[in-house]
């Protein structure tokens, strides 16, 4: 796809959103940054898997929100409002018939907001162990009947 055409298309979409009633909900503090944020969001989402702007999926949105937008050079107060404006923008694209499954994608943005907020604050996600820890003297999980230290523990060294 011609990148100049994509820039023009995204510019039109962003302008339509910001001029319309939905865009009037953007705070005065966010307003000067909104156009750039929305263009950066869609551009990063399109570039992730090479999809066109009207074919964006959950992986594209997740990548753009969690991996790209937290790195923007903006004040924390602006960054914390990004998910809200993105939800409005995605829903607006759906109402205009420009993006399929906009409600699902908006819900995804809502679900990813806590993780996004952690990332902009520099926090890493907490990892939790899915299974119980295997002790050296526990029975081996392979079912051999031997202790773990005499069976499969040594396989990890290979």
Coordinates of N, CA, C and O in Angstrom, one line a residue:
X1 N 0.8 -1.2 0.0 CA 0.0 0.0 0.0 C 0.9 1.2 0.0 O 1.9 1.3 0.7
X2 N 0.5 2.2 -0.7 CA 1.3 3.5 -0.8 C 1.2 4.2 0.5 O 0.1 4.5 1.0
X3 N 2.4 4.5 1.1 CA 2.4 5.1 2.4 C 1.8 6.5 2.4 O 1.3 6.9 3.4
X4 N 2.0 7.2 1.3 CA 1.4 8.6 1.2 C -0.2 8.5 1.3 O -0.8 9.3 2.0
X5 N -0.7 7.5 0.6 CA -2.2 7.3 0.7 C -2.6 6.9 2.1 O -3.6 7.4 2.6
X6 N -1.8 6.0 2.7 CA -2.1 5.6 4.1 C -2.1 6.8 5.0 O -3.0 7.0 5.9
X7 N -1.1 7.7 4.9 CA -1.0 8.8 5.8 C -2.2 9.7 5.6 O -2.8 10.3 6.5
X8 N -2.6 9.9 4.3 CA -3.8 10.7 4.0 C -5.1 10.1 4.6 O -5.9 10.8 5.2
X9 N -5.2 8.8 4.4 CA -6.4 8.1 4.9 C -6.5 8.2 6.4 O -7.5 8.6 7.0
X10 N -5.3 8.0 7.1 CA -5.3 8.1 8.6 C -5.6 9.5 9.0 O -6.3 9.7 10.0
X11 N -5.0 10.5 8.3 CA -5.3 11.9 8.6 C -6.8 12.2 8.5 O -7.3 12.9 9.4
X12 N -7.4 11.7 7.5 CA -8.9 11.9 7.4 C -9.6 11.3 8.5 O -10.6 11.9 9.1
X13 N -9.3 10.0 8.9 CA -10.0 9.3 9.9 C -9.8 10.1 11.3 O -10.8 10.2 12.0
X14 N -8.6 10.5 11.5 CA -8.3 11.2 12.8 C -9.1 12.5 12.8 O -9.7 12.9 13.8
X15 N -9.0 13.3 11.7 CA -9.7 14.5 11.6 C -11.2 14.4 11.8 O -11.9 15.1 12.5
X16 N -11.8 13.4 11.2 CA -13.2 13.1 11.3 C -13.6 12.8 12.8 O -14.6 13.3 13.3
X17 N -12.8 12.1 13.4 CA -13.0 11.8 14.8 C -12.9 13.0 15.7 O -13.8 13.3 16.5
X18 N -11.9 13.8 15.5 CA -11.6 14.9 16.4 C -12.6 16.1 16.2 O -13.0 16.8 17.1
X19 N -13.1 16.2 15.0 CA -14.1 17.3 14.7 C -15.5 16.9 15.1 O -16.3 17.7 15.5
X20 N -15.8 15.6 15.1 CA -17.1 15.1 15.4 C -17.4 15.2 16.9 O -16.5 15.5 17.7
X21 N -18.6 14.9 17.3 CA -19.0 14.9 18.7 C -18.1 14.0 19.6 O -17.8 14.4 20.7
X22 N -17.7 12.9 19.1 CA -16.9 12.0 19.9 C -15.6 12.6 20.2 O -15.1 12.5 21.4
X23 N -15.0 13.4 19.3 CA -13.8 14.0 19.6 C -13.9 15.2 20.5 O -12.9 15.6 21.1
X24 N -15.1 15.7 20.7 CA -15.3 16.8 21.7 C -15.1 16.4 23.1 O -14.9 17.2 24.0
X25 N -15.0 15.0 23.4 CA -14.8 14.5 24.7 C -13.4 14.5 25.1 O -13.0 14.2 26.2
X26 N -12.5 14.8 24.1 CA -11.0 14.8 24.4 C -10.7 16.0 25.3 O -11.2 17.2 25.0
X27 N -10.0 15.8 26.3 CA -9.7 16.9 27.3 C -8.8 18.0 26.6 O -8.1 17.7 25.6
X28 N -8.8 19.2 27.2 CA -8.1 20.3 26.7 C -6.6 20.0 26.7 O -5.8 20.4 25.9
X29 N -6.2 19.2 27.8 CA -4.7 18.9 27.9 C -4.3 17.9 26.8 O -3.2 17.9 26.3
X30 N -5.2 17.0 26.5 CA -4.9 15.9 25.5 C -5.1 16.4 24.1 O -4.4 15.9 23.2
X31 N -5.9 17.4 23.8 CA -6.2 17.9 22.5 C -5.0 18.1 21.6 O -5.0 17.7 20.4
X32 N -4.0 18.8 22.0 CA -2.9 19.1 21.1 C -2.1 17.9 20.7 O -1.4 17.9 19.7
X33 N -2.2 16.8 21.5 CA -1.5 15.6 21.2 C -2.3 14.5 20.6 O -1.8 13.5 20.1
X34 N -3.6 14.7 20.6 CA -4.5 13.6 20.2 C -4.3 13.1 18.7 O -4.3 11.9 18.5
X35 N -4.2 14.0 17.8 CA -4.0 13.6 16.4 C -2.7 12.8 16.2 O -2.7 11.7 15.6
X36 N -1.6 13.2 16.8 CA -0.4 12.4 16.7 C -0.5 11.1 17.4 O 0.1 10.1 16.9
X37 N -1.1 11.0 18.5 CA -1.3 9.8 19.2 C -2.1 8.8 18.4 O -1.7 7.6 18.3
X38 N -3.2 9.3 17.9 CA -4.1 8.4 17.1 C -3.4 7.9 15.8 O -3.5 6.7 15.5
X39 N -2.7 8.7 15.1 CA -1.9 8.3 14.0 C -0.8 7.3 14.3 O -0.6 6.3 13.6
X40 N -0.1 7.6 15.4 CA 0.9 6.7 15.8 C 0.3 5.3 16.2 O 0.9 4.2 15.9
X41 N -0.8 5.3 16.8 CA -1.5 4.1 17.2 C -1.9 3.2 16.0 O -1.5 2.1 15.9
X42 N -2.5 3.8 15.0 CA -3.0 3.1 13.8 C -1.8 2.7 13.0 O -1.7 1.6 12.5
X43 N -0.8 3.6 12.8 CA 0.4 3.2 12.0 C 1.1 2.0 12.6 O 1.5 1.1 11.9
X44 N 1.4 2.1 13.9 CA 2.1 0.9 14.6 C 1.3 -0.4 14.5 O 1.8 -1.4 14.3
X45 N -0.1 -0.2 14.6 CA -0.9 -1.4 14.5 C -0.9 -2.0 13.1 O -0.8 -3.2 12.9
X46 N -0.8 -1.1 12.1 CA -0.8 -1.6 10.7 C 0.6 -2.2 10.3 O 0.6 -3.2 9.6
X47 N 1.6 -1.7 10.9 CA 3.0 -2.2 10.5 C 3.3 -3.5 11.2 O 4.1 -4.2 10.8
X48 N 2.6 -3.8 12.3 CA 2.9 -5.0 13.1 C 2.8 -6.3 12.3 O 3.8 -7.0 12.2
X49 N 1.7 -6.5 11.6 CA 1.5 -7.7 10.8 C 1.3 -7.3 9.3 O 0.9 -8.2 8.5
X50 N 1.4 -6.1 9.0 CA 1.2 -5.7 7.6 C -0.2 -5.6 7.2 O -0.5 -5.6 6.0
X51 N -1.1 -5.4 8.1 CA -2.5 -5.3 7.8 C -2.9 -3.9 7.4 O -2.2 -2.9 7.7
X52 N -3.9 -3.8 6.6 CA -4.4 -2.4 6.3 C -5.2 -1.9 7.5 O -5.6 -2.6 8.3
X53 N -5.4 -0.6 7.5 CA -6.1 0.1 8.6 C -7.5 -0.5 8.9 O -7.9 -0.5 10.0
X54 N -8.2 -0.9 7.8 CA -9.5 -1.4 8.0 C -9.6 -2.9 8.4 O -10.7 -3.4 8.6
X55 N -8.4 -3.5 8.5 CA -8.4 -5.0 8.8 C -7.6 -5.3 10.1 O -7.1 -6.4 10.3
X56 N -7.5 -4.3 11.0 CA -6.8 -4.5 12.2 C -7.4 -5.6 13.1 O -8.7 -5.6 13.2
X57 N -6.6 -6.3 13.8 CA -7.1 -7.4 14.6 C -6.6 -7.2 16.1 O -5.9 -6.2 16.4
X58 N -6.9 -8.1 16.9 CA -6.5 -8.0 18.3 C -5.0 -7.9 18.5 O -4.5 -7.2 19.4
X59 N -4.2 -8.8 17.8 CA -2.8 -8.7 18.0 C -2.2 -7.4 17.6 O -1.3 -6.9 18.2
X60 N -2.7 -6.8 16.5 CA -2.2 -5.5 16.1 C -2.5 -4.4 17.1 O -1.6 -3.6 17.4
X61 N -3.7 -4.4 17.7 CA -4.1 -3.5 18.7 C -3.2 -3.7 20.0 O -2.7 -2.7 20.6
X62 N -3.1 -4.9 20.4 CA -2.3 -5.2 21.6 C -0.8 -4.7 21.4 O -0.3 -4.1 22.3
X63 N -0.2 -5.0 20.3 CA 1.1 -4.6 20.0 C 1.2 -3.1 20.1 O 2.1 -2.5 20.7
X64 N 0.4 -2.4 19.4 CA 0.4 -0.9 19.3 C 0.3 -0.3 20.7 O 1.0 0.6 21.1
X65 N -0.7 -0.8 21.5 CA -1.0 -0.2 22.8 C 0.1 -0.5 23.8 O 0.5 0.3 24.6
X66 N 0.5 -1.8 23.8 CA 1.4 -2.2 24.9 C 2.9 -2.0 24.6 O 3.7 -1.8 25.4
X67 N 3.3 -2.1 23.3 CA 4.7 -2.1 22.9 C 5.1 -0.8 22.3 O 6.3 -0.4 22.4
X68 N 4.2 -0.1 21.6 CA 4.6 1.1 20.9 C 4.2 2.4 21.7 O 5.1 3.2 21.9
X69 N 3.0 2.5 22.1 CA 2.5 3.8 22.7 C 3.2 4.1 24.0 O 3.5 5.3 24.3
X70 N 3.6 3.2 24.9 CA 4.3 3.5 26.1 C 5.6 4.2 25.9 O 6.1 4.9 26.7
X71 N 6.2 4.1 24.7 CA 7.5 4.7 24.4 C 7.4 6.1 23.9 O 8.4 6.7 23.6
X72 N 6.2 6.6 23.6 CA 6.0 7.9 23.1 C 6.6 8.9 24.1 O 6.4 8.7 25.3
X73 N 7.2 10.0 23.6 CA 7.8 11.0 24.5 C 6.7 12.0 24.9 O 6.6 13.1 24.3
X74 N 5.9 11.7 25.9 CA 4.8 12.5 26.3 C 4.8 12.5 27.8 O 5.2 11.6 28.5
X75 N 4.2 13.6 28.4 CA 4.1 13.6 29.9 C 3.2 12.4 30.4 O 2.3 12.0 29.7
X76 N 3.4 11.9 31.6 CA 2.7 10.8 32.1 C 1.2 11.1 32.2 O 0.3 10.2 32.0
X77 N 0.8 12.4 32.5 CA -0.6 12.7 32.6 C -1.3 12.6 31.2 O -2.5 12.2 31.1
X78 N -0.6 12.8 30.1 CA -1.1 12.6 28.8 C -1.2 11.1 28.5 O -2.2 10.6 28.0
X79 N -0.1 10.4 28.8 CA -0.1 8.9 28.5 C -1.2 8.2 29.2 O -1.7 7.2 28.7
X80 N -1.5 8.6 30.4 CA -2.5 7.9 31.2 C -3.9 8.0 30.6 O -4.8 7.2 30.8
X81 N -4.1 9.0 29.7 CA -5.4 9.2 29.1 C -5.5 8.6 27.7 O -6.6 8.6 27.1
X82 N -4.4 8.0 27.2 CA -4.4 7.4 25.9 C -5.5 6.3 25.7 O -6.2 6.3 24.7
X83 N -5.6 5.3 26.6 CA -6.6 4.3 26.3 C -8.0 4.8 26.1 O -8.7 4.3 25.3
X84 N -8.4 5.8 26.9 CA -9.8 6.3 26.8 C -10.0 6.9 25.4 O -11.0 6.7 24.7
X85 N -9.0 7.7 24.9 CA -9.2 8.3 23.6 C -9.1 7.2 22.5 O -9.9 7.3 21.5
X86 N -8.3 6.2 22.7 CA -8.3 5.1 21.7 C -9.6 4.4 21.6 O -10.0 4.0 20.5
X87 N -10.2 4.1 22.7 CA -11.5 3.4 22.7 C -12.5 4.2 21.9 O -13.3 3.7 21.1
X88 N -12.6 5.5 22.2 CA -13.5 6.4 21.5 C -13.2 6.4 20.0 O -14.1 6.4 19.1
X89 N -12.0 6.4 19.6 CA -11.6 6.4 18.2 C -11.9 5.1 17.5 O -12.5 5.2 16.4
X90 N -11.6 4.0 18.1 CA -12.0 2.7 17.6 C -13.5 2.5 17.4 O -14.0 2.1 16.4
X91 N -14.2 3.0 18.4 CA -15.7 2.9 18.3 C -16.2 3.8 17.2 O -17.1 3.4 16.5
X92 N -15.6 5.0 17.0 CA -16.0 5.9 16.0 C -15.7 5.3 14.6 O -16.5 5.4 13.7
X93 N -14.6 4.6 14.5 CA -14.3 4.0 13.2 C -15.3 2.9 12.9 O -15.7 2.7 11.7
X94 N -15.7 2.2 13.9 CA -16.8 1.1 13.7 C -18.1 1.7 13.3 O -18.8 1.2 12.4
X95 N -18.5 2.8 13.9 CA -19.7 3.5 13.6 C -19.7 4.0 12.1 O -20.8 4.1 11.5
X96 N -18.6 4.4 11.7 CA -18.5 4.9 10.3 C -18.3 3.8 9.3 O -18.1 4.1 8.1
X97 N -18.2 2.6 9.7 CA -18.0 1.4 8.8 C -16.6 1.3 8.3 O -16.4 0.6 7.3
X98 N -15.7 1.8 9.1 CA -14.3 1.8 8.6 C -13.5 0.6 9.3 O -12.4 0.3 8.8
X99 N -14.0 0.1 10.3 CA -13.3 -1.0 11.1 C -14.2 -2.0 11.6 O -15.2 -1.7 12.3
X100 N -14.0 -3.2 11.1 CA -14.9 -4.3 11.6 C -14.5 -4.7 13.0 O -13.4 -4.4 13.5
X101 N -15.5 -5.2 13.8 CA -15.3 -5.6 15.1 C -14.8 -4.5 16.1 O -14.0 -4.8 17.0
X102 N -15.2 -3.3 15.8 CA -14.7 -2.2 16.6 C -15.1 -2.4 18.1 O -14.4 -2.0 19.0
X103 N -16.3 -2.9 18.4 CA -16.7 -3.1 19.8 C -15.8 -4.1 20.5 O -15.4 -3.9 21.7
X104 N -15.4 -5.2 19.8 CA -14.5 -6.1 20.4 C -13.1 -5.5 20.7 O -12.5 -5.7 21.7
X105 N -12.6 -4.7 19.7 CA -11.3 -4.1 19.8 C -11.4 -3.0 20.9 O -10.4 -2.9 21.7
X106 N -12.5 -2.3 21.1 CA -12.6 -1.3 22.1 C -12.6 -2.0 23.5 O -11.9 -1.6 24.4
X107 N -13.3 -3.2 23.6 CA -13.3 -4.0 24.8 C -11.8 -4.5 25.1 O -11.4 -4.5 26.3
X108 N -11.1 -4.8 24.1 CA -9.7 -5.3 24.3 C -8.9 -4.1 24.9 O -8.1 -4.3 25.8
X109 N -9.0 -3.0 24.3 CA -8.3 -1.8 24.8 C -8.6 -1.6 26.3 O -7.7 -1.3 27.1
X110 N -9.9 -1.7 26.6 CA -10.3 -1.5 28.0 C -9.7 -2.6 28.9 O -9.2 -2.3 30.0
X111 N -9.6 -3.8 28.4 CA -9.0 -4.9 29.2 C -7.5 -4.8 29.4 O -6.9 -5.2 30.4
X112 N -6.9 -4.2 28.4 CA -5.4 -4.0 28.4 C -5.0 -2.7 29.2 O -3.8 -2.5 29.4
X113 N -5.9 -1.9 29.5 CA -5.6 -0.6 30.1 C -4.7 -0.8 31.4 O -3.7 -0.1 31.6
X114 N -5.1 -1.7 32.4 CA -4.2 -1.8 33.6 C -2.8 -2.2 33.2 O -1.8 -1.6 33.8
X115 N -2.6 -3.1 32.3 CA -1.2 -3.4 31.9 C -0.5 -2.3 31.2 O 0.7 -2.0 31.4
X116 N -1.2 -1.5 30.4 CA -0.7 -0.3 29.7 C -0.2 0.7 30.8 O 0.9 1.2 30.7
X117 N -1.0 0.9 31.8 CA -0.7 1.9 32.8 C 0.5 1.4 33.6 O 1.4 2.3 34.0
X118 N 0.7 0.1 33.9 CA 1.9 -0.4 34.5 C 3.1 -0.1 33.7 O 4.1 0.3 34.2
X119 N 3.0 -0.3 32.4 CA 4.1 -0.1 31.5 C 4.6 1.3 31.4 O 5.7 1.6 31.3
X120 N 3.6 2.2 31.4 CA 4.0 3.6 31.3 C 4.7 4.1 32.6 O 5.4 5.1 32.6
X121 N 4.4 3.4 33.7 CA 5.0 3.8 35.0 C 6.3 3.0 35.2 O 7.0 3.2 36.2
X122 N 6.7 2.2 34.2 CA 7.9 1.4 34.2 C 7.9 0.2 35.0 O 8.9 -0.4 35.3
X123 N 6.7 -0.3 35.4 CA 6.6 -1.5 36.2 C 6.5 -2.7 35.2 O 5.9 -2.6 34.1
X124 N 7.0 -3.8 35.6 CA 6.9 -5.0 34.8 C 5.8 -5.9 35.4 O 5.5 -5.8 36.6
X125 N 5.1 -6.6 34.5 CA 4.0 -7.4 35.0 C 4.5 -8.5 35.9 O 5.6 -9.0 35.8
X126 N 3.7 -8.8 36.9 CA 4.1 -9.8 37.9 C 3.8 -11.2 37.3 O 2.8 -11.4 36.7
X127 N 4.8 -12.0 37.4 CA 4.7 -13.4 36.9 C 4.2 -14.3 38.0 O 4.7 -14.2 39.1
X128 N 3.3 -15.2 37.7 CA 2.9 -16.2 38.7 C 3.2 -17.6 38.1 O 3.1 -17.9 37.0
X129 N 3.5 -18.4 39.1 CA 3.8 -19.8 38.7 C 2.5 -20.6 38.5 O 1.6 -20.5 39.3
X130 N 2.4 -21.2 37.3 CA 1.2 -21.9 36.9 C 1.1 -23.2 37.7 O 0.0 -23.6 38.1
X131 N 2.2 -23.9 37.8 CA 2.2 -25.3 38.4 C 3.0 -25.2 39.7 O 3.8 -24.3 39.9
X132 N 2.8 -26.2 40.5 CA 3.6 -26.3 41.8 C 5.1 -26.5 41.5 O 5.4 -27.2 40.5
X133 N 5.9 -26.0 42.3 CA 7.4 -26.2 42.2 C 7.7 -27.6 42.5 O 7.2 -28.2 43.4
X134 N 8.6 -28.1 41.7 CA 9.1 -29.5 41.9 C 10.4 -29.5 42.7 O 11.4 -28.9 42.3
X135 N 10.4 -30.1 43.9 CA 11.6 -30.2 44.7 C 12.5 -31.3 44.3 O 12.0 -32.3 43.6
X136 N 13.7 -31.3 44.6 CA 14.7 -32.3 44.2 C 14.3 -33.7 44.7 O 14.5 -34.7 44.0
X137 N 13.7 -33.8 45.9 CA 13.4 -35.1 46.4 C 11.9 -35.5 46.2 O 11.5 -36.6 46.6
X138 N 11.2 -34.7 45.4 CA 9.8 -35.1 45.0 C 9.9 -36.2 43.9 O 10.9 -36.3 43.2
X139 N 8.8 -37.0 43.8 CA 8.8 -38.0 42.7 C 8.9 -37.2 41.3 O 8.3 -36.2 41.2
X140 N 9.6 -37.9 40.4 CA 9.8 -37.2 39.1 C 8.4 -37.2 38.4 O 7.6 -38.1 38.4
X141 N 8.1 -36.0 37.8 CA 6.8 -35.9 37.1 C 6.7 -36.7 35.8 O 5.6 -36.9 35.3
X142 N 7.8 -37.3 35.4 CA 7.7 -38.2 34.2 C 7.1 -39.5 34.5 O 6.7 -40.3 33.5
X143 N 6.9 -39.9 35.8 CA 6.3 -41.1 36.1 C 7.2 -42.3 36.3 O 6.7 -43.4 36.4
X144 N 8.5 -42.1 36.3 CA 9.4 -43.2 36.4 C 9.4 -43.8 37.8 O 9.9 -45.0 38.0
X145 N 9.0 -43.1 38.8 CA 9.0 -43.6 40.2 C 10.3 -43.2 40.9 O 10.4 -43.4 42.1
X146 N 11.2 -42.7 40.2 CA 12.5 -42.2 40.8 C 12.3 -40.8 41.4 O 11.3 -40.1 41.1
X147 N 13.2 -40.4 42.3 CA 13.2 -39.0 42.7 C 13.6 -38.1 41.5 O 14.4 -38.5 40.7
X148 N 13.1 -36.9 41.6 CA 13.4 -35.9 40.5 C 14.9 -35.7 40.3 O 15.4 -35.7 39.2
X149 N 15.7 -35.7 41.4 CA 17.1 -35.4 41.3 C 17.8 -36.5 40.7 O 18.9 -36.3 40.1
X150 N 17.3 -37.8 40.7 CA 18.0 -38.9 40.1 C 17.4 -39.2 38.7 O 17.9 -40.2 38.1
X151 N 16.5 -38.4 38.2 CA 15.9 -38.7 36.9 C 16.0 -37.5 36.0 O 17.0 -37.3 35.3
X152 N 15.0 -36.7 35.9 CA 14.9 -35.7 34.9 C 15.6 -34.4 35.2 O 15.8 -33.5 34.3
X153 N 16.0 -34.2 36.5 CA 16.7 -32.9 36.8 C 18.0 -32.8 36.0 O 18.3 -31.7 35.5
X154 N 18.7 -33.9 35.8 CA 19.9 -33.8 35.0 C 19.7 -33.5 33.5 O 20.6 -33.1 32.9
X155 N 18.5 -33.7 33.0 CA 18.2 -33.3 31.6 C 18.3 -31.8 31.4 O 18.6 -31.4 30.3
X156 N 18.1 -31.1 32.4 CA 18.2 -29.6 32.3 C 19.6 -29.1 32.0 O 19.8 -28.1 31.4
X157 N 20.6 -29.9 32.5 CA 22.0 -29.5 32.3 C 22.5 -29.7 30.8 O 23.4 -29.1 30.4
X158 N 21.8 -30.5 30.1 CA 22.2 -30.8 28.7 C 22.1 -29.7 27.8 O 21.2 -28.8 27.8

